[in-house]
Short mmCIF file of C-alpha atoms in Angstrom, two decimals:
data_model
loop_
_atom_site.label_atom_id
_atom_site.label_comp_id
_atom_site.label_asym_id
_atom_site.label_seq_id
_atom_site.Cartn_x
_atom_site.Cartn_y
_atom_site.Cartn_z
CA UNK A 1 -4.87 21.50 28.47
CA UNK A 2 -2.50 18.88 29.83
CA UNK A 3 -2.24 16.36 32.66
CA UNK A 4 0.67 14.47 34.22
CA UNK A 5 0.33 10.68 34.39
CA UNK A 6 -0.08 9.10 37.86
CA UNK A 7 3.52 7.81 37.80
CA UNK A 8 4.83 11.23 36.80
CA UNK A 9 6.61 9.96 33.70
CA UNK A 10 4.32 11.15 30.90
CA UNK A 11 2.15 14.13 30.07
CA UNK A 12 -1.08 13.95 28.05
CA UNK A 13 -1.59 17.27 26.34
CA UNK A 14 -3.81 18.84 23.73
CA UNK A 15 -1.75 20.36 20.91
CA UNK A 16 -3.03 22.86 18.35
CA UNK A 17 -1.54 22.30 14.89
CA UNK A 18 -1.07 25.51 12.92
CA UNK A 19 -1.30 23.77 9.52
CA UNK A 20 -4.46 21.73 10.09
CA UNK A 21 -5.95 24.33 12.46
CA UNK A 22 -7.02 21.50 14.76
CA UNK A 23 -6.39 20.08 18.23
CA UNK A 24 -5.21 16.55 18.96
CA UNK A 25 -4.06 14.77 22.11
CA UNK A 26 -0.35 13.88 22.26
CA UNK A 27 1.70 11.96 24.83
CA UNK A 28 4.99 13.48 25.98
CA UNK A 29 7.60 11.28 27.68
CA UNK A 30 9.44 13.50 30.15
CA UNK A 31 12.68 11.51 30.47
CA UNK A 32 13.25 11.16 26.72
CA UNK A 33 11.68 14.43 25.58
CA UNK A 34 9.64 12.41 23.07
CA UNK A 35 6.20 13.53 21.86
CA UNK A 36 3.87 11.01 20.20
CA UNK A 37 0.51 11.73 18.61
CA UNK A 38 -2.33 9.95 20.44
CA UNK A 39 -5.55 10.91 18.56
CA UNK A 40 -5.98 11.12 14.79
CA UNK A 41 -9.59 12.07 14.08
CA UNK A 42 -10.10 15.24 11.97
CA UNK A 43 -12.28 16.68 14.75
CA UNK A 44 -10.86 18.49 17.79
CA UNK A 45 -9.71 16.31 20.71
CA UNK A 46 -9.21 18.11 24.03
CA UNK A 47 -9.03 17.82 27.83
CA UNK A 48 -7.19 14.52 28.42
CA UNK A 49 -7.64 12.87 31.85
CA UNK A 50 -5.65 9.83 33.04
CA UNK A 51 -7.17 6.82 34.75
CA UNK A 52 -5.75 6.31 38.27
CA UNK A 53 -3.60 3.37 37.10
CA UNK A 54 -2.35 5.30 34.07
CA UNK A 55 -3.58 2.68 31.60
CA UNK A 56 -6.37 4.72 30.01
CA UNK A 57 -7.09 8.28 28.96
CA UNK A 58 -10.49 9.95 28.66
CA UNK A 59 -10.81 12.97 26.38
CA UNK A 60 -13.50 15.05 24.66
CA UNK A 61 -14.03 15.04 20.90
CA UNK A 62 -16.36 17.05 18.65
CA UNK A 63 -16.45 14.44 15.86
CA UNK A 64 -20.26 14.13 16.13
CA UNK A 65 -20.98 17.83 16.57
CA UNK A 66 -20.98 18.09 20.36
CA UNK A 67 -18.00 17.43 22.65
CA UNK A 68 -18.58 13.82 23.69
CA UNK A 69 -16.38 11.67 25.93
CA UNK A 70 -14.10 8.97 24.54
CA UNK A 71 -11.73 6.52 26.19
CA UNK A 72 -8.53 4.96 24.84
CA UNK A 73 -5.67 2.83 26.13
CA UNK A 74 -2.73 5.11 27.01
CA UNK A 75 -0.43 2.77 25.09
CA UNK A 76 -2.19 3.82 21.89
CA UNK A 77 -2.43 0.16 20.87
CA UNK A 78 -6.21 0.20 20.31
CA UNK A 79 -8.73 2.65 18.90
CA UNK A 80 -10.75 4.85 21.22
CA UNK A 81 -14.27 3.91 22.27
CA UNK A 82 -17.27 6.13 22.87
CA UNK A 83 -17.81 6.65 26.59
CA UNK A 84 -20.66 9.16 26.79
CA UNK A 85 -22.70 10.86 24.06
CA UNK A 86 -25.48 13.44 24.48
CA UNK A 87 -26.81 16.67 22.98
CA UNK A 88 -24.64 18.79 25.34
CA UNK A 89 -20.91 19.53 25.37
CA UNK A 90 -18.97 17.63 28.02
CA UNK A 91 -15.50 18.31 29.46
CA UNK A 92 -13.79 15.65 31.62
CA UNK A 93 -11.94 17.09 34.61
CA UNK A 94 -10.86 14.25 36.95
CA UNK A 95 -11.00 10.51 37.68
CA UNK A 96 -11.32 9.20 41.23
CA UNK A 97 -8.44 7.21 42.72
CA UNK A 98 -10.57 4.05 42.99
CA UNK A 99 -11.42 4.27 39.28
CA UNK A 100 -15.17 4.27 39.88
CA UNK A 101 -16.16 7.88 39.14
CA UNK A 102 -15.32 10.38 36.42
CA UNK A 103 -16.02 14.09 36.92
CA UNK A 104 -17.10 16.18 33.95
CA UNK A 105 -18.64 19.59 33.21
CA UNK A 106 -21.77 20.08 31.14
CA UNK A 107 -23.95 23.20 30.75
CA UNK A 108 -22.30 24.91 33.71
CA UNK A 109 -22.98 21.99 36.05
CA UNK A 110 -20.79 19.27 37.58
CA UNK A 111 -21.65 15.66 36.78
CA UNK A 112 -20.43 12.23 37.86
CA UNK A 113 -20.08 9.42 35.33
CA UNK A 114 -20.10 6.13 37.21
CA UNK A 115 -17.50 3.94 35.56
CA UNK A 116 -18.40 0.75 37.45
CA UNK A 117 -16.16 -1.37 39.66
CA UNK A 118 -13.97 -2.25 36.68
CA UNK A 119 -13.50 1.21 35.21
CA UNK A 120 -14.88 1.63 31.70
CA UNK A 121 -15.86 -2.04 31.54
CA UNK A 122 -18.66 -1.78 34.11
CA UNK A 123 -22.14 -0.31 33.92
CA UNK A 124 -22.15 3.43 33.49
CA UNK A 125 -24.70 6.05 34.51
CA UNK A 126 -24.58 9.80 35.01
CA UNK A 127 -25.41 11.53 38.29
CA UNK A 128 -25.57 15.30 38.85
CA UNK A 129 -23.18 16.39 41.59
CA UNK A 130 -23.94 20.12 41.58
CA UNK A 131 -26.71 21.83 39.63
CA UNK A 132 -27.57 25.46 40.42
CA UNK A 133 -28.35 28.67 38.58
CA UNK A 134 -24.64 29.54 38.82
CA UNK A 135 -21.65 28.25 36.89
CA UNK A 136 -19.79 25.39 38.56
CA UNK A 137 -16.92 23.48 37.02
CA UNK A 138 -13.22 22.51 37.06
CA UNK A 139 -13.97 19.84 39.68
CA UNK A 140 -11.23 17.61 41.16
CA UNK A 141 -11.35 14.73 43.63
CA UNK A 142 -9.27 14.63 46.78
CA UNK A 143 -6.80 11.69 46.85
CA UNK A 144 -9.14 9.63 49.05
CA UNK A 145 -12.14 10.47 46.85
CA UNK A 146 -14.16 11.87 49.76
CA UNK A 147 -14.01 15.56 48.77
CA UNK A 148 -14.37 17.58 45.59
CA UNK A 149 -12.77 20.97 44.95
CA UNK A 150 -14.44 23.07 42.27
CA UNK A 151 -14.98 26.60 40.94
CA UNK A 152 -18.26 28.50 41.35
CA UNK A 153 -19.35 32.07 40.60
CA UNK A 154 -22.20 32.05 43.14
CA UNK A 155 -20.62 34.99 45.02
CA UNK A 156 -20.49 37.15 41.89
CA UNK A 157 -16.97 36.14 40.91
CA UNK A 158 -15.16 32.83 40.47
CA UNK A 159 -14.08 31.27 43.77
CA UNK A 160 -12.77 27.84 44.79
CA UNK A 161 -14.87 25.69 47.13
CA UNK A 162 -14.75 22.21 48.70
CA UNK A 163 -17.70 19.86 49.18
CA UNK A 164 -17.93 16.29 50.52
CA UNK A 165 -18.51 13.37 48.16
CA UNK A 166 -20.83 11.56 48.05
CA UNK A 167 -23.87 12.77 49.92
CA UNK A 168 -24.91 16.12 51.31
CA UNK A 169 -22.92 18.31 53.65
CA UNK A 170 -21.42 21.73 54.05
CA UNK A 171 -19.11 23.62 51.73
CA UNK A 172 -15.95 25.55 52.47
CA UNK A 173 -14.50 28.44 50.49
CA UNK A 174 -10.78 28.06 49.76
CA UNK A 175 -9.93 31.18 47.74
CA UNK A 176 -10.03 34.55 49.47
CA UNK A 177 -10.34 37.11 46.67
CA UNK A 178 -11.24 35.25 43.50
CA UNK A 179 -9.87 31.97 42.22
CA UNK A 180 -10.25 29.20 39.65
CA UNK A 181 -8.61 26.03 38.31
CA UNK A 182 -8.19 24.13 41.62
CA UNK A 183 -5.92 21.11 41.95
CA UNK A 184 -4.60 19.23 44.96
CA UNK A 185 -1.33 17.70 46.10
CA UNK A 186 -1.44 13.91 46.17
CA UNK A 187 -1.21 13.72 49.96
CA UNK A 188 -4.37 15.83 50.25
CA UNK A 189 -2.75 18.47 52.47
CA UNK A 190 -2.68 21.35 50.00
CA UNK A 191 -4.94 22.81 47.33
CA UNK A 192 -3.61 25.03 44.58
CA UNK A 193 -5.55 27.46 42.42
CA UNK A 194 -5.04 30.51 40.20
CA UNK A 195 -6.07 33.82 41.77
CA UNK A 196 -7.92 36.57 39.94
CA UNK A 197 -4.69 38.56 39.71
CA UNK A 198 -2.90 35.65 37.99
CA UNK A 199 -0.91 34.13 40.87
CA UNK A 200 -0.64 30.44 41.67
CA UNK A 201 -1.92 30.15 45.23
CA UNK A 202 -1.44 27.45 47.88
CA UNK A 203 -3.88 26.71 50.70
CA UNK A 204 -3.23 24.25 53.53
CA UNK A 205 -6.10 21.81 54.08
CA UNK A 206 -6.90 19.89 57.27
CA UNK A 207 -9.80 17.43 57.37
CA UNK A 208 -11.36 16.86 60.78
CA UNK A 209 -14.15 14.32 60.53
CA UNK A 210 -16.87 15.87 58.40
CA UNK A 211 -15.36 19.36 58.34
CA UNK A 212 -12.51 21.06 56.52
CA UNK A 213 -10.15 23.71 57.84
CA UNK A 214 -8.48 26.01 55.33
CA UNK A 215 -5.40 27.92 56.47
CA UNK A 216 -2.23 29.62 55.28
CA UNK A 217 -3.46 30.81 51.88
CA UNK A 218 -0.45 32.33 50.15
CA UNK A 219 0.88 33.07 46.65
CA UNK A 220 3.66 30.95 45.18
CA UNK A 221 4.50 32.72 41.91
CA UNK A 222 3.06 34.70 39.01
CA UNK A 223 1.24 32.72 36.32
CA UNK A 224 2.17 33.59 32.74
CA UNK A 225 0.08 30.88 31.09
CA UNK A 226 -3.39 29.39 31.57
CA UNK A 227 -2.67 25.86 32.78
CA UNK A 228 -0.59 23.99 35.34
CA UNK A 229 -0.26 20.56 36.93
CA UNK A 230 1.67 19.17 39.89
CA UNK A 231 4.47 16.63 39.60
CA UNK A 232 4.21 13.39 41.59
CA UNK A 233 6.74 14.60 44.18
CA UNK A 234 4.48 17.56 45.04
CA UNK A 235 7.45 19.93 44.76
CA UNK A 236 7.45 20.84 41.07
CA UNK A 237 4.90 22.15 38.58
CA UNK A 238 4.34 21.81 34.87
CA UNK A 239 3.27 25.12 33.32
CA UNK A 240 2.45 26.36 29.86
CA UNK A 241 3.87 29.80 29.12
CA UNK A 242 3.56 32.04 26.06
CA UNK A 243 6.47 32.01 23.64
CA UNK A 244 7.74 35.32 22.28
CA UNK A 245 6.75 35.77 18.66
CA UNK A 246 9.66 35.93 16.22
CA UNK A 247 9.25 37.22 12.68
CA UNK A 248 10.37 34.67 10.10
CA UNK A 249 10.07 36.98 7.08
CA UNK A 250 12.14 40.18 6.64
CA UNK A 251 10.67 43.64 6.97
CA UNK A 252 11.28 46.15 4.14
CA UNK A 253 11.61 49.82 5.03
CA UNK A 254 10.95 52.25 2.18
CA UNK A 255 12.35 55.75 2.62
CA UNK A 256 11.70 58.90 0.58
CA UNK A 257 8.56 57.25 -0.76
CA UNK A 258 6.92 60.64 -1.37
CA UNK A 259 9.52 61.50 -4.05
CA UNK A 260 7.80 59.03 -6.39
CA UNK A 261 4.65 61.14 -6.48
CA UNK A 262 4.21 63.98 -8.95
CA UNK A 263 1.66 66.75 -8.68
CA UNK A 264 -1.32 66.59 -11.06
CA UNK A 265 -1.56 69.58 -13.40
#
């Protein structure tokens, strides 16, 4: 997984090291092409999420058995601190633009971690946003923090929906024939998601009071990888794509191998 910083200059990404067989979070500076390791614990660190001001990063770590949430200054100058520990795995997915609420997945449900008025420095408590018998996850805030886009399989397959936040209200389906991994443009006018046939889709969104209108759902391009994010200008995407495997050791072809065998008498 990876996420572009709010200023569009850096990417926080989880990197799998072939030698250690482990994941760590790294920071990639786009302009310089420089990658710096961000986490160093022997356990797996995954799913980095930036704070809205870009000064902090929340990630999950399995160092105590379950995937708990940790927070660390994006400068890397200080050690990470425990943010939320429990007996269940937790995956952070988004941080509201006012810094007050962090979205995370746990046990197929969507939860809110209240960060307090001063981000991680305030009082924190967890509140369920969506708990049903179905799987819901991959939740993202709208830029104004008043709506949440998420994935649910309540219809029998994964689809993208929108609900108001906070409080009760209706829900609106965005995807038309299967979809997951929703994300929005920073002006709130478009939602992107991956369709069931592996296309990156775009849907135009119009908010009218307490309702949402979804229109002009159309494919943009074929997805070769599993993840994507949107650059700050709203016109470019960061994608991960598979790299063609190249053999580093030579292949030996043995011909006439049967001539080495002799019949048993």
